Amino acid sequence: MTGNNNIERRQAVRRLLANRGETLVVCGLGSSTYDVFAAGDDDRNFYLWGAMGGAVMIGLGLAIAQPDKPVLVITGDGEALMGLGALASVAAQKPDNLTIIVLDNAHFGETGMQPSHTGHGVDLTEVANGCGFNNSQTITDYDTLDAFSNTPNAANGPRFAVVKISTENPDRALPNLDGVYIKNRVRSSLSIQPV
Amino acid sequence: MSTQNKPAQRWEDDIYDCFVRHNVSQVPYVPDAGHAHLIRRVHDTPQMRPIVLTTEEEGVASSCGAWLGGQKSVLLMQSSGVGNCINMLSLVSNCNFPFVTIVSMRGEWGEFNHWQVPMSRATPGSFELMGIDVKRCDSPEDVAPTVDAALYAAFASEQKIAILLSQRLIGRKEW
């Protein structure tokens, strides 16, 4: 299908975050974390360097704790697949302020570009639909991506989108590695004092 | 007298009372019969958010997310799920998140289903390997002080504690 997998990942994440306002961001380990950092470091970014499969559930706990702030999870197909059950758990909670973006290049990019399950035909948007997301879509062009980015969450549950990206592998952009620092920075941005 | 209609306080209610006192607001769980009464009470409490999970490690991650956003979370599971959490506990360790889980033990006291035994035996060691302190409740009187102390230590100074509710306390499952 033409239009598939032509989106550049860094460009996509820059567009997603261009008008982020107060959005809190959780990003999956590897390229998603590099993409979010490359779009501009921010106190409200929770960068993951490990905990594969955990990004969506961290986003869920954060979205429930901060119901008045948009929470955006940006992760890859491999990371999302490792925590596939999390889509069911999120759909059971239906937090209106949570958005989940899967940057899908259909490969495990960090480990040698082995094809992932989405490359074998697994459709994560259909999985989200099946879990009960009211608002899920597959995005294959920038106009649709911009429209998605510029639409605030409605009161009909969390949003989910697969963004079909190309397999280009941009240079790594490495945020701070110190988990305690990153955690306290996010909490400070919410005026929560360190213990 | 009003006390005549009041059901007797159970040790599960002691856990619930600790949750209220410490302002625990998110309660992710994989169900177990040993937690059934507590889970019902959480579902009946508007200030608490029960979060049903597909696997226990999800609750490790969601609890960290809760603390990022300023809420307290306690994960409920049974011993058979502890191994599922191992790698996700690196998130707790690397970011020094507070962590409290209450684990109902199977496979250790009059267990009919021996498939429960290996993970039961490995439960304390699994937590200790990942830097989580293990406390154990063997009798109903142990429960309130142990849960109270764990919640205080975790949320006042970001400690990581697993409370094991022994199968002798819970009562063996009849087959």
PDB file of N, CA and C in Angstrom, chain A residues 138-172:
ATOM      1  N   THR A 138      -4.469   3.647  12.537  1.00  0.00           N
ATOM      2  CA  THR A 138      -3.127   3.493  11.975  1.00  0.00           C
ATOM      3  C   THR A 138      -2.844   4.708  11.114  1.00  0.00           C
ATOM      4  N   ILE A 139      -1.704   5.346  11.374  1.00  0.00           N
ATOM      5  CA  ILE A 139      -1.359   6.594  10.687  1.00  0.00           C
ATOM      6  C   ILE A 139      -0.212   6.326   9.724  1.00  0.00           C
ATOM      7  N   THR A 140      -0.409   6.733   8.461  1.00  0.00           N
ATOM      8  CA  THR A 140       0.617   6.470   7.452  1.00  0.00           C
ATOM      9  C   THR A 140       1.074   7.735   6.723  1.00  0.00           C
ATOM     10  N   ASP A 141       0.561   8.907   7.128  1.00  0.00           N
ATOM     11  CA  ASP A 141       1.029  10.147   6.492  1.00  0.00           C
ATOM     12  C   ASP A 141       1.048  11.287   7.509  1.00  0.00           C
ATOM     13  N   TYR A 142       1.818  12.322   7.174  1.00  0.00           N
ATOM     14  CA  TYR A 142       2.038  13.418   8.131  1.00  0.00           C
ATOM     15  C   TYR A 142       0.777  14.240   8.396  1.00  0.00           C
ATOM     16  N   ASP A 143      -0.065  14.410   7.396  1.00  0.00           N
ATOM     17  CA  ASP A 143      -1.285  15.196   7.607  1.00  0.00           C
ATOM     18  C   ASP A 143      -2.169  14.555   8.671  1.00  0.00           C
ATOM     19  N   THR A 144      -2.320  13.248   8.573  1.00  0.00           N
ATOM     20  CA  THR A 144      -3.133  12.541   9.568  1.00  0.00           C
ATOM     21  C   THR A 144      -2.470  12.609  10.947  1.00  0.00           C
ATOM     22  N   LEU A 145      -1.139  12.508  10.937  1.00  0.00           N
ATOM     23  CA  LEU A 145      -0.399  12.587  12.203  1.00  0.00           C
ATOM     24  C   LEU A 145      -0.597  13.957  12.850  1.00  0.00           C
ATOM     25  N   ASP A 146      -0.506  15.027  12.042  1.00  0.00           N
ATOM     26  CA  ASP A 146      -0.692  16.381  12.584  1.00  0.00           C
ATOM     27  C   ASP A 146      -2.117  16.565  13.106  1.00  0.00           C
ATOM     28  N   ALA A 147      -3.071  16.040  12.379  1.00  0.00           N
ATOM     29  CA  ALA A 147      -4.468  16.156  12.823  1.00  0.00           C
ATOM     30  C   ALA A 147      -4.640  15.443  14.164  1.00  0.00           C
ATOM     31  N   PHE A 148      -4.034  14.277  14.279  1.00  0.00           N
ATOM     32  CA  PHE A 148      -4.103  13.512  15.531  1.00  0.00           C
ATOM     33  C   PHE A 148      -3.446  14.305  16.665  1.00  0.00           C
ATOM     34  N   SER A 149      -2.253  14.867  16.380  1.00  0.00           N
ATOM     35  CA  SER A 149      -1.503  15.597  17.414  1.00  0.00           C
ATOM     36  C   SER A 149      -2.262  16.824  17.892  1.00  0.00           C
ATOM     37  N   ASN A 150      -2.976  17.456  16.975  1.00  0.00           N
ATOM     38  CA  ASN A 150      -3.634  18.716  17.317  1.00  0.00           C
ATOM     39  C   ASN A 150      -5.045  18.518  17.861  1.00  0.00           C
ATOM     40  N   THR A 151      -5.457  17.271  18.020  1.00  0.00           N
ATOM     41  CA  THR A 151      -6.783  16.988  18.578  1.00  0.00           C
ATOM     42  C   THR A 151      -6.616  16.567  20.027  1.00  0.00           C
ATOM     43  N   PRO A 152      -7.179  17.340  20.950  1.00  0.00           N
ATOM     44  CA  PRO A 152      -7.065  16.921  22.339  1.00  0.00           C
ATOM     45  C   PRO A 152      -7.906  15.676  22.606  1.00  0.00           C
ATOM     46  N   ASN A 153      -7.566  14.971  23.664  1.00  0.00           N
ATOM     47  CA  ASN A 153      -8.359  13.791  24.019  1.00  0.00           C
ATOM     48  C   ASN A 153      -9.791  14.199  24.339  1.00  0.00           C
ATOM     49  N   ALA A 154     -10.723  13.404  23.841  1.00  0.00           N
ATOM     50  CA  ALA A 154     -12.122  13.617  24.189  1.00  0.00           C
ATOM     51  C   ALA A 154     -12.464  12.735  25.388  1.00  0.00           C
ATOM     52  N   ALA A 155     -13.665  12.940  25.899  1.00  0.00           N
ATOM     53  CA  ALA A 155     -14.066  12.182  27.081  1.00  0.00           C
ATOM     54  C   ALA A 155     -14.653  10.842  26.682  1.00  0.00           C
ATOM     55  N   ASN A 156     -13.944  10.130  25.819  1.00  0.00           N
ATOM     56  CA  ASN A 156     -14.439   8.806  25.438  1.00  0.00           C
ATOM     57  C   ASN A 156     -13.346   7.751  25.559  1.00  0.00           C
ATOM     58  N   GLY A 157     -12.486   7.968  26.551  1.00  0.00           N
ATOM     59  CA  GLY A 157     -11.476   6.957  26.808  1.00  0.00           C
ATOM     60  C   GLY A 157     -10.152   7.271  26.157  1.00  0.00           C
ATOM     61  N   PRO A 158      -9.185   6.411  26.371  1.00  0.00           N
ATOM     62  CA  PRO A 158      -7.833   6.663  25.867  1.00  0.00           C
ATOM     63  C   PRO A 158      -7.763   6.555  24.343  1.00  0.00           C
ATOM     64  N   ARG A 159      -6.739   7.183  23.797  1.00  0.00           N
ATOM     65  CA  ARG A 159      -6.514   7.104  22.344  1.00  0.00           C
ATOM     66  C   ARG A 159      -5.315   6.206  22.057  1.00  0.00           C
ATOM     67  N   PHE A 160      -5.355   5.584  20.910  1.00  0.00           N
ATOM     68  CA  PHE A 160      -4.271   4.689  20.515  1.00  0.00           C
ATOM     69  C   PHE A 160      -3.991   4.897  19.043  1.00  0.00           C
ATOM     70  N   ALA A 161      -2.715   5.020  18.687  1.00  0.00           N
ATOM     71  CA  ALA A 161      -2.374   5.103  17.264  1.00  0.00           C
ATOM     72  C   ALA A 161      -1.068   4.377  16.986  1.00  0.00           C
ATOM     73  N   VAL A 162      -1.083   3.619  15.924  1.00  0.00           N
ATOM     74  CA  VAL A 162       0.152   3.082  15.358  1.00  0.00           C
ATOM     75  C   VAL A 162       0.605   4.067  14.291  1.00  0.00           C
ATOM     76  N   VAL A 163       1.855   4.518  14.384  1.00  0.00           N
ATOM     77  CA  VAL A 163       2.424   5.367  13.343  1.00  0.00           C
ATOM     78  C   VAL A 163       3.421   4.513  12.570  1.00  0.00           C
ATOM     79  N   LYS A 164       3.097   4.280  11.319  1.00  0.00           N
ATOM     80  CA  LYS A 164       3.961   3.442  10.472  1.00  0.00           C
ATOM     81  C   LYS A 164       5.181   4.253  10.059  1.00  0.00           C
ATOM     82  N   ILE A 165       6.332   3.907  10.598  1.00  0.00           N
ATOM     83  CA  ILE A 165       7.560   4.657  10.298  1.00  0.00           C
ATOM     84  C   ILE A 165       8.482   3.812   9.413  1.00  0.00           C
ATOM     85  N   SER A 166       9.410   4.514   8.775  1.00  0.00           N
ATOM     86  CA  SER A 166      10.374   3.813   7.923  1.00  0.00           C
ATOM     87  C   SER A 166      11.412   3.104   8.803  1.00  0.00           C
ATOM     88  N   THR A 167      12.236   2.293   8.194  1.00  0.00           N
ATOM     89  CA  THR A 167      13.247   1.553   8.961  1.00  0.00           C
ATOM     90  C   THR A 167      14.565   2.313   9.070  1.00  0.00           C
ATOM     91  N   GLU A 168      14.571   3.592   8.701  1.00  0.00           N
ATOM     92  CA  GLU A 168      15.812   4.372   8.880  1.00  0.00           C
ATOM     93  C   GLU A 168      16.209   4.332  10.353  1.00  0.00           C
ATOM     94  N   ASN A 169      17.498   4.431  10.597  1.00  0.00           N
ATOM     95  CA  ASN A 169      17.995   4.314  11.964  1.00  0.00           C
ATOM     96  C   ASN A 169      18.857   5.530  12.291  1.00  0.00           C
ATOM     97  N   PRO A 170      18.229   6.638  12.739  1.00  0.00           N
ATOM     98  CA  PRO A 170      19.019   7.847  12.970  1.00  0.00           C
ATOM     99  C   PRO A 170      20.009   7.665  14.116  1.00  0.00           C
ATOM    100  N   ASP A 171      21.009   8.562  14.158  1.00  0.00           N
ATOM    101  CA  ASP A 171      21.998   8.497  15.244  1.00  0.00           C
ATOM    102  C   ASP A 171      21.301   8.538  16.590  1.00  0.00           C
ATOM    103  N   ARG A 172      21.857   7.824  17.535  1.00  0.00           N
ATOM    104  CA  ARG A 172      21.278   7.844  18.877  1.00  0.00           C
ATOM    105  C   ARG A 172      21.382   9.249  19.474  1.00  0.00           C
TER     106      ARG A 172
END
